[in-house]
């Protein structure tokens, strides 16, 4: 790779740089900022939060992570004594903050139990995200670009644009964000720039084998047993390219696994040859069902998820529906069949 090509891949667009400078100008040293992301934080959310917390600390800004659901244990290695993780305190952790930065979402409803508290905050709220804005955007100021492969890419651009130091710990967090949101560089959002940034992070001290082991190679026995049960529910409709699986409420307790260990299960039905849309129905109890949606080819599951006030990406989205597992599955599968046949807009 020539130097010119490498520089081009690692340079943020002028528009993105301008947005970063405008956003950063509103932050002041000596202040306390809360960082938050969506319910059931993933690698992009966790990696972006921990990287940004350490980057802003270089500017004298104290950061506190306050998420709507507990920090995923699989990403504990991204934390440290220099990062305050206060999700267990809930909305009370907002009491003394000077600003809120929301990462990897731009719809307040995705903040779950923190949503109402965020709606009533009087401090400045900004957003760093790579999704299409939802129906109720969180804040007015934003570093947002749907062309970014992950929110971690935007946080990387913040570091480079502002001349902040990408330490090995920050590089590790950013690599986790990009690695997971691109599906280990397999998904369609894997751009040449994603690989360019990954290379820069490796040069900054990331050990790719260690990252693989920590994120993908520490599966519990319970997770495999749960997967076995989920695959037992598999339905494949090859005539329209639809595949789906389901798990009932209580499955995490039965196999002694955490919610985060369900991540990626939807990839199994998507991997079936000919599948254009894959669905994973997870009954949460209390009359709620979470639906994870994945697609291949030109099928836009983000557009489909918006029918249920969900969202995400064109090929990876999610939604929460009210009803029993049987009711929600029947409705969504019926709609999915129509959508794949071109009968729904």
Short mmCIF file of C-alpha atoms in Angstrom, two decimals:
data_model
loop_
_atom_site.label_atom_id
_atom_site.label_comp_id
_atom_site.label_asym_id
_atom_site.label_seq_id
_atom_site.Cartn_x
_atom_site.Cartn_y
_atom_site.Cartn_z
CA UNK A 1 0.00 0.00 0.00
CA UNK A 2 1.48 3.35 -1.01
CA UNK A 3 1.85 6.13 1.54
CA UNK A 4 -0.67 8.26 -0.33
CA UNK A 5 -3.27 5.49 -0.30
CA UNK A 6 -2.67 4.79 3.38
CA UNK A 7 -2.99 8.47 4.28
CA UNK A 8 -6.17 8.68 2.25
CA UNK A 9 -7.72 5.72 4.07
CA UNK A 10 -6.86 7.09 7.50
CA UNK A 11 -7.92 10.69 6.90
CA UNK A 12 -11.44 11.64 7.92
CA UNK A 13 -13.52 13.64 5.47
CA UNK A 14 -13.56 17.40 5.83
CA UNK A 15 -17.21 17.27 6.87
CA UNK A 16 -16.47 14.72 9.58
CA UNK A 17 -13.51 16.74 10.85
CA UNK A 18 -15.62 19.90 10.98
CA UNK A 19 -18.31 18.10 12.97
CA UNK A 20 -15.68 16.80 15.40
CA UNK A 21 -14.21 20.27 15.99
CA UNK A 22 -17.67 21.77 16.56
CA UNK A 23 -18.59 18.99 18.98
CA UNK A 24 -15.31 19.17 20.89
CA UNK A 25 -15.49 22.97 21.24
CA UNK A 26 -18.46 22.54 23.58
CA UNK A 27 -16.49 20.33 26.01
CA UNK A 28 -14.46 21.86 28.84
CA UNK A 29 -11.56 20.50 30.94
CA UNK A 30 -12.48 19.87 34.56
CA UNK A 31 -16.05 18.84 33.77
CA UNK A 32 -17.76 15.49 34.32
CA UNK A 33 -19.33 13.79 31.31
CA UNK A 34 -21.55 10.70 31.27
CA UNK A 35 -21.20 8.24 28.39
CA UNK A 36 -24.08 5.95 27.46
CA UNK A 37 -25.07 3.49 24.77
CA UNK A 38 -28.00 1.25 23.89
CA UNK A 39 -29.56 -1.51 25.97
CA UNK A 40 -27.52 -4.73 25.91
CA UNK A 41 -24.34 -2.94 24.90
CA UNK A 42 -22.29 -4.67 22.22
CA UNK A 43 -18.64 -4.52 21.22
CA UNK A 44 -19.05 -1.27 19.32
CA UNK A 45 -20.85 0.43 22.18
CA UNK A 46 -18.45 -0.83 24.86
CA UNK A 47 -15.34 -0.26 22.77
CA UNK A 48 -16.40 3.24 21.77
CA UNK A 49 -17.25 4.20 25.35
CA UNK A 50 -14.00 3.01 26.89
CA UNK A 51 -11.91 4.51 24.10
CA UNK A 52 -13.66 7.87 24.33
CA UNK A 53 -13.40 7.92 28.13
CA UNK A 54 -9.63 7.57 27.91
CA UNK A 55 -9.32 10.05 25.06
CA UNK A 56 -11.29 12.75 26.87
CA UNK A 57 -9.25 12.14 30.02
CA UNK A 58 -6.27 13.45 28.05
CA UNK A 59 -8.17 16.74 27.81
CA UNK A 60 -8.89 16.82 31.55
CA UNK A 61 -12.50 15.63 31.24
CA UNK A 62 -13.78 13.07 33.74
CA UNK A 63 -15.97 10.43 32.12
CA UNK A 64 -18.47 8.05 33.70
CA UNK A 65 -20.11 5.19 31.81
CA UNK A 66 -23.83 4.93 32.57
CA UNK A 67 -25.60 2.30 30.48
CA UNK A 68 -29.25 1.19 30.71
CA UNK A 69 -28.27 -2.47 31.19
CA UNK A 70 -25.32 -4.06 33.01
CA UNK A 71 -21.89 -3.96 31.44
CA UNK A 72 -21.32 -7.20 29.47
CA UNK A 73 -18.85 -9.42 31.27
CA UNK A 74 -17.22 -10.48 28.00
CA UNK A 75 -16.01 -6.90 27.58
CA UNK A 76 -14.69 -6.48 31.12
CA UNK A 77 -11.18 -6.56 29.69
CA UNK A 78 -11.83 -3.15 28.10
CA UNK A 79 -12.36 -1.58 31.51
CA UNK A 80 -9.67 -0.65 34.04
CA UNK A 81 -8.96 1.48 37.07
CA UNK A 82 -8.90 4.53 34.80
CA UNK A 83 -12.50 4.03 33.56
CA UNK A 84 -15.50 4.59 35.84
CA UNK A 85 -18.33 2.19 35.03
CA UNK A 86 -21.43 3.29 36.98
CA UNK A 87 -24.29 1.57 35.17
CA UNK A 88 -25.41 -0.09 38.41
CA UNK A 89 -26.31 3.34 39.81
CA UNK A 90 -28.81 3.92 37.03
CA UNK A 91 -30.16 7.44 36.48
CA UNK A 92 -28.69 8.54 39.83
CA UNK A 93 -25.29 8.56 38.10
CA UNK A 94 -26.50 11.56 36.05
CA UNK A 95 -26.88 13.73 39.16
CA UNK A 96 -23.65 15.74 38.95
CA UNK A 97 -22.76 15.55 35.25
CA UNK A 98 -22.05 18.56 33.05
CA UNK A 99 -22.85 16.83 29.76
CA UNK A 100 -24.03 13.53 28.28
CA UNK A 101 -22.54 11.83 25.23
CA UNK A 102 -24.60 9.00 23.72
CA UNK A 103 -22.77 6.54 21.49
CA UNK A 104 -23.93 4.05 18.86
CA UNK A 105 -27.61 5.11 18.88
CA UNK A 106 -29.60 8.19 17.97
CA UNK A 107 -33.02 7.33 19.35
CA UNK A 108 -33.71 8.00 23.01
CA UNK A 109 -35.96 4.97 23.28
CA UNK A 110 -32.93 2.72 22.79
CA UNK A 111 -31.71 3.95 26.18
CA UNK A 112 -34.31 1.76 27.86
CA UNK A 113 -34.81 2.55 31.54
CA UNK A 114 -32.62 5.65 31.23
CA UNK A 115 -34.74 7.17 28.45
CA UNK A 116 -37.09 9.20 30.63
CA UNK A 117 -34.25 10.58 32.74
CA UNK A 118 -32.37 11.59 29.60
CA UNK A 119 -35.46 13.33 28.24
CA UNK A 120 -35.52 15.56 31.33
CA UNK A 121 -31.79 16.33 31.51
CA UNK A 122 -30.91 20.03 31.20
CA UNK A 123 -27.21 19.49 30.41
CA UNK A 124 -25.91 19.44 26.82
CA UNK A 125 -26.42 16.10 25.06
CA UNK A 126 -24.39 15.06 22.03
CA UNK A 127 -24.41 11.96 19.86
CA UNK A 128 -21.65 9.92 18.20
CA UNK A 129 -23.26 7.34 15.94
CA UNK A 130 -23.27 5.60 12.57
CA UNK A 131 -26.97 4.68 12.38
CA UNK A 132 -29.85 6.48 10.69
CA UNK A 133 -31.43 8.77 13.28
CA UNK A 134 -34.54 7.34 14.92
CA UNK A 135 -37.92 8.96 15.38
CA UNK A 136 -36.83 10.60 18.65
CA UNK A 137 -33.19 11.71 18.32
CA UNK A 138 -31.27 11.95 21.57
CA UNK A 139 -29.33 15.20 21.14
CA UNK A 140 -28.83 18.11 18.80
CA UNK A 141 -25.03 18.10 18.47
CA UNK A 142 -23.69 15.01 16.72
CA UNK A 143 -20.69 13.38 15.09
CA UNK A 144 -22.73 11.05 12.93
CA UNK A 145 -22.11 9.34 9.61
CA UNK A 146 -23.89 6.26 8.32
CA UNK A 147 -20.92 5.60 6.03
CA UNK A 148 -18.77 4.69 9.04
CA UNK A 149 -18.34 0.94 9.57
CA UNK A 150 -18.78 1.38 13.32
CA UNK A 151 -19.10 4.09 15.92
CA UNK A 152 -15.56 3.09 16.83
CA UNK A 153 -14.45 4.46 13.46
CA UNK A 154 -15.85 7.87 14.43
CA UNK A 155 -14.10 7.74 17.81
CA UNK A 156 -10.87 6.91 16.00
CA UNK A 157 -11.41 10.00 13.85
CA UNK A 158 -11.94 12.07 16.98
CA UNK A 159 -8.56 10.94 18.29
CA UNK A 160 -6.73 11.65 15.04
CA UNK A 161 -8.51 14.92 14.25
CA UNK A 162 -7.84 16.32 17.72
CA UNK A 163 -4.29 15.00 17.89
CA UNK A 164 -4.96 12.81 20.94
CA UNK A 165 -2.76 9.86 21.82
CA UNK A 166 -4.04 6.40 20.84
CA UNK A 167 -2.58 4.33 23.67
CA UNK A 168 -2.55 0.51 23.54
CA UNK A 169 -5.67 0.42 25.75
CA UNK A 170 -7.51 2.86 23.47
CA UNK A 171 -6.38 0.94 20.39
CA UNK A 172 -7.70 -2.28 21.92
CA UNK A 173 -11.12 -0.71 22.56
CA UNK A 174 -11.35 0.73 19.06
CA UNK A 175 -10.30 -2.58 17.51
CA UNK A 176 -12.99 -4.40 19.53
CA UNK A 177 -15.57 -1.90 18.25
CA UNK A 178 -14.65 -2.30 14.60
CA UNK A 179 -13.98 -6.05 14.77
CA UNK A 180 -17.39 -6.86 16.24
CA UNK A 181 -19.49 -4.45 14.19
CA UNK A 182 -18.02 -5.70 10.92
CA UNK A 183 -18.50 -9.34 11.94
CA UNK A 184 -14.74 -9.91 12.02
CA UNK A 185 -14.44 -7.97 8.75
CA UNK A 186 -17.02 -10.17 7.00
CA UNK A 187 -20.06 -7.90 6.73
CA UNK A 188 -20.81 -5.52 3.88
CA UNK A 189 -19.87 -2.50 6.03
CA UNK A 190 -16.24 -3.70 5.92
CA UNK A 191 -14.65 -0.92 3.91
CA UNK A 192 -11.05 -0.43 2.80
CA UNK A 193 -10.91 2.25 5.48
CA UNK A 194 -12.00 -0.25 8.14
CA UNK A 195 -8.99 -2.39 7.26
CA UNK A 196 -6.75 0.68 7.16
CA UNK A 197 -7.80 1.73 10.66
CA UNK A 198 -7.43 -1.85 11.90
CA UNK A 199 -3.88 -1.88 10.59
CA UNK A 200 -3.13 1.37 12.42
CA UNK A 201 -4.55 -0.09 15.64
CA UNK A 202 -2.40 -3.22 15.27
CA UNK A 203 0.59 -0.91 14.90
CA UNK A 204 -0.53 0.84 18.10
CA UNK A 205 -0.24 -2.37 20.09
CA UNK A 206 -3.31 -4.54 19.50
CA UNK A 207 -2.71 -8.30 19.54
CA UNK A 208 -5.25 -9.75 17.06
CA UNK A 209 -4.96 -13.32 18.36
CA UNK A 210 -5.61 -12.18 21.91
CA UNK A 211 -8.61 -10.12 20.78
CA UNK A 212 -10.05 -13.12 18.94
CA UNK A 213 -9.61 -15.28 22.02
CA UNK A 214 -11.23 -12.77 24.36
CA UNK A 215 -14.24 -12.05 22.15
CA UNK A 216 -14.91 -15.25 20.20
CA UNK A 217 -13.07 -18.15 21.83
CA UNK A 218 -14.36 -18.16 25.40
CA UNK A 219 -17.79 -19.73 24.87
CA UNK A 220 -19.43 -21.41 27.86
CA UNK A 221 -20.88 -24.91 27.68
CA UNK A 222 -24.28 -23.42 28.47
CA UNK A 223 -24.07 -21.21 25.40
CA UNK A 224 -23.55 -24.23 23.16
CA UNK A 225 -26.42 -26.07 24.84
CA UNK A 226 -28.64 -23.04 24.32
CA UNK A 227 -27.59 -22.88 20.68
CA UNK A 228 -28.51 -26.54 20.29
CA UNK A 229 -32.01 -25.80 21.58
CA UNK A 230 -32.37 -22.73 19.39
CA UNK A 231 -31.33 -24.63 16.26
CA UNK A 232 -33.93 -27.25 17.15
CA UNK A 233 -36.57 -24.59 16.46
CA UNK A 234 -35.14 -23.73 13.04
CA UNK A 235 -37.62 -23.11 10.23
CA UNK A 236 -36.38 -22.61 6.69
CA UNK A 237 -38.62 -21.41 3.86
CA UNK A 238 -36.37 -21.71 0.79
CA UNK A 239 -39.02 -20.56 -1.66
CA UNK A 240 -38.78 -16.99 -0.35
CA UNK A 241 -35.41 -17.13 1.42
CA UNK A 242 -36.63 -16.83 5.00
CA UNK A 243 -35.09 -18.64 7.99
CA UNK A 244 -35.86 -18.17 11.68
CA UNK A 245 -35.22 -19.59 15.13
CA UNK A 246 -36.73 -18.95 18.57
CA UNK A 247 -36.02 -19.35 22.27
CA UNK A 248 -38.54 -19.15 25.08
CA UNK A 249 -38.36 -17.04 28.23
CA UNK A 250 -36.10 -18.39 30.95
CA UNK A 251 -33.60 -19.93 28.55
CA UNK A 252 -30.69 -17.93 29.99
CA UNK A 253 -31.46 -19.16 33.50
CA UNK A 254 -31.89 -22.73 32.35
CA UNK A 255 -28.44 -22.85 30.80
CA UNK A 256 -26.83 -20.37 33.20
CA UNK A 257 -25.82 -17.92 30.49
CA UNK A 258 -25.97 -14.15 30.19
CA UNK A 259 -27.99 -12.20 27.64
CA UNK A 260 -24.81 -11.23 25.82
CA UNK A 261 -24.13 -14.89 25.05
CA UNK A 262 -27.12 -14.83 22.72
CA UNK A 263 -25.31 -12.39 20.45
CA UNK A 264 -24.49 -13.89 17.07
CA UNK A 265 -26.99 -16.74 17.22
CA UNK A 266 -29.00 -15.14 14.43
CA UNK A 267 -25.99 -15.63 12.16
CA UNK A 268 -26.70 -19.37 12.05
CA UNK A 269 -30.02 -19.13 10.16
CA UNK A 270 -28.53 -16.38 7.99
CA UNK A 271 -25.74 -18.78 6.95
CA UNK A 272 -28.20 -21.16 5.26
CA UNK A 273 -27.72 -21.10 1.50
CA UNK A 274 -30.46 -19.09 -0.18
CA UNK A 275 -31.53 -17.23 2.96
CA UNK A 276 -32.28 -13.58 2.29
CA UNK A 277 -33.69 -12.70 5.72
CA UNK A 278 -32.95 -14.39 9.05
CA UNK A 279 -34.90 -13.81 12.27
CA UNK A 280 -34.14 -14.70 15.88
CA UNK A 281 -37.07 -14.46 18.30
CA UNK A 282 -36.17 -14.25 21.97
CA UNK A 283 -39.01 -14.23 24.49
CA UNK A 284 -38.05 -11.94 27.38
CA UNK A 285 -41.05 -12.57 29.61
CA UNK A 286 -43.55 -9.97 30.81
CA UNK A 287 -45.17 -10.00 27.37
CA UNK A 288 -42.15 -8.82 25.39
CA UNK A 289 -40.21 -10.43 22.55
CA UNK A 290 -36.93 -9.22 21.09
CA UNK A 291 -36.44 -9.85 17.38
CA UNK A 292 -32.99 -9.79 15.79
CA UNK A 293 -32.98 -9.42 12.00
CA UNK A 294 -30.21 -10.12 9.51
CA UNK A 295 -30.18 -10.14 5.72
CA UNK A 296 -28.10 -10.90 2.68
CA UNK A 297 -28.11 -9.39 -0.80
CA UNK A 298 -30.32 -6.37 -1.32
CA UNK A 299 -32.82 -7.00 1.50
CA UNK A 300 -33.05 -4.00 3.84
CA UNK A 301 -33.98 -5.25 7.32
CA UNK A 302 -33.62 -1.79 8.81
CA UNK A 303 -36.59 -0.63 6.77
CA UNK A 304 -38.50 -3.74 7.82
CA UNK A 305 -37.63 -3.25 11.53
CA UNK A 306 -38.99 0.29 11.47
CA UNK A 307 -42.46 -1.21 11.07
CA UNK A 308 -42.10 -2.17 14.74
CA UNK A 309 -40.27 0.99 15.89
CA UNK A 310 -36.97 -0.89 15.62
CA UNK A 311 -33.86 0.01 13.70
CA UNK A 312 -30.17 -0.58 13.15
CA UNK A 313 -28.44 -1.20 9.85
CA UNK A 314 -29.53 -2.25 6.39
CA UNK A 315 -28.35 -5.82 6.99
CA UNK A 316 -28.51 -6.02 10.79
CA UNK A 317 -31.36 -4.61 12.84
CA UNK A 318 -33.57 -5.35 15.81
CA UNK A 319 -36.94 -4.59 17.34
CA UNK A 320 -38.91 -5.14 20.53
CA UNK A 321 -42.53 -6.23 20.26
CA UNK A 322 -45.29 -6.73 22.81
CA UNK A 323 -47.03 -10.10 22.90
CA UNK A 324 -46.35 -13.77 23.45
CA UNK A 325 -43.62 -15.53 21.51
CA UNK A 326 -46.21 -17.32 19.37
CA UNK A 327 -48.12 -14.10 18.62
CA UNK A 328 -45.06 -12.04 17.75
CA UNK A 329 -43.49 -14.79 15.67
CA UNK A 330 -46.70 -15.31 13.68
CA UNK A 331 -47.05 -11.59 12.95
CA UNK A 332 -43.43 -10.91 12.05
CA UNK A 333 -43.05 -14.04 9.93
CA UNK A 334 -46.23 -13.19 8.02
CA UNK A 335 -44.98 -9.65 7.43
CA UNK A 336 -41.51 -10.94 6.47
CA UNK A 337 -42.97 -13.23 3.83
CA UNK A 338 -44.89 -10.33 2.34
CA UNK A 339 -41.85 -8.06 2.53
CA UNK A 340 -39.62 -10.57 0.75
CA UNK A 341 -42.26 -10.97 -1.95
CA UNK A 342 -42.32 -7.20 -2.46
CA UNK A 343 -45.85 -6.87 -1.13
CA UNK A 344 -44.88 -4.50 1.72
CA UNK A 345 -43.15 -1.15 1.34
#
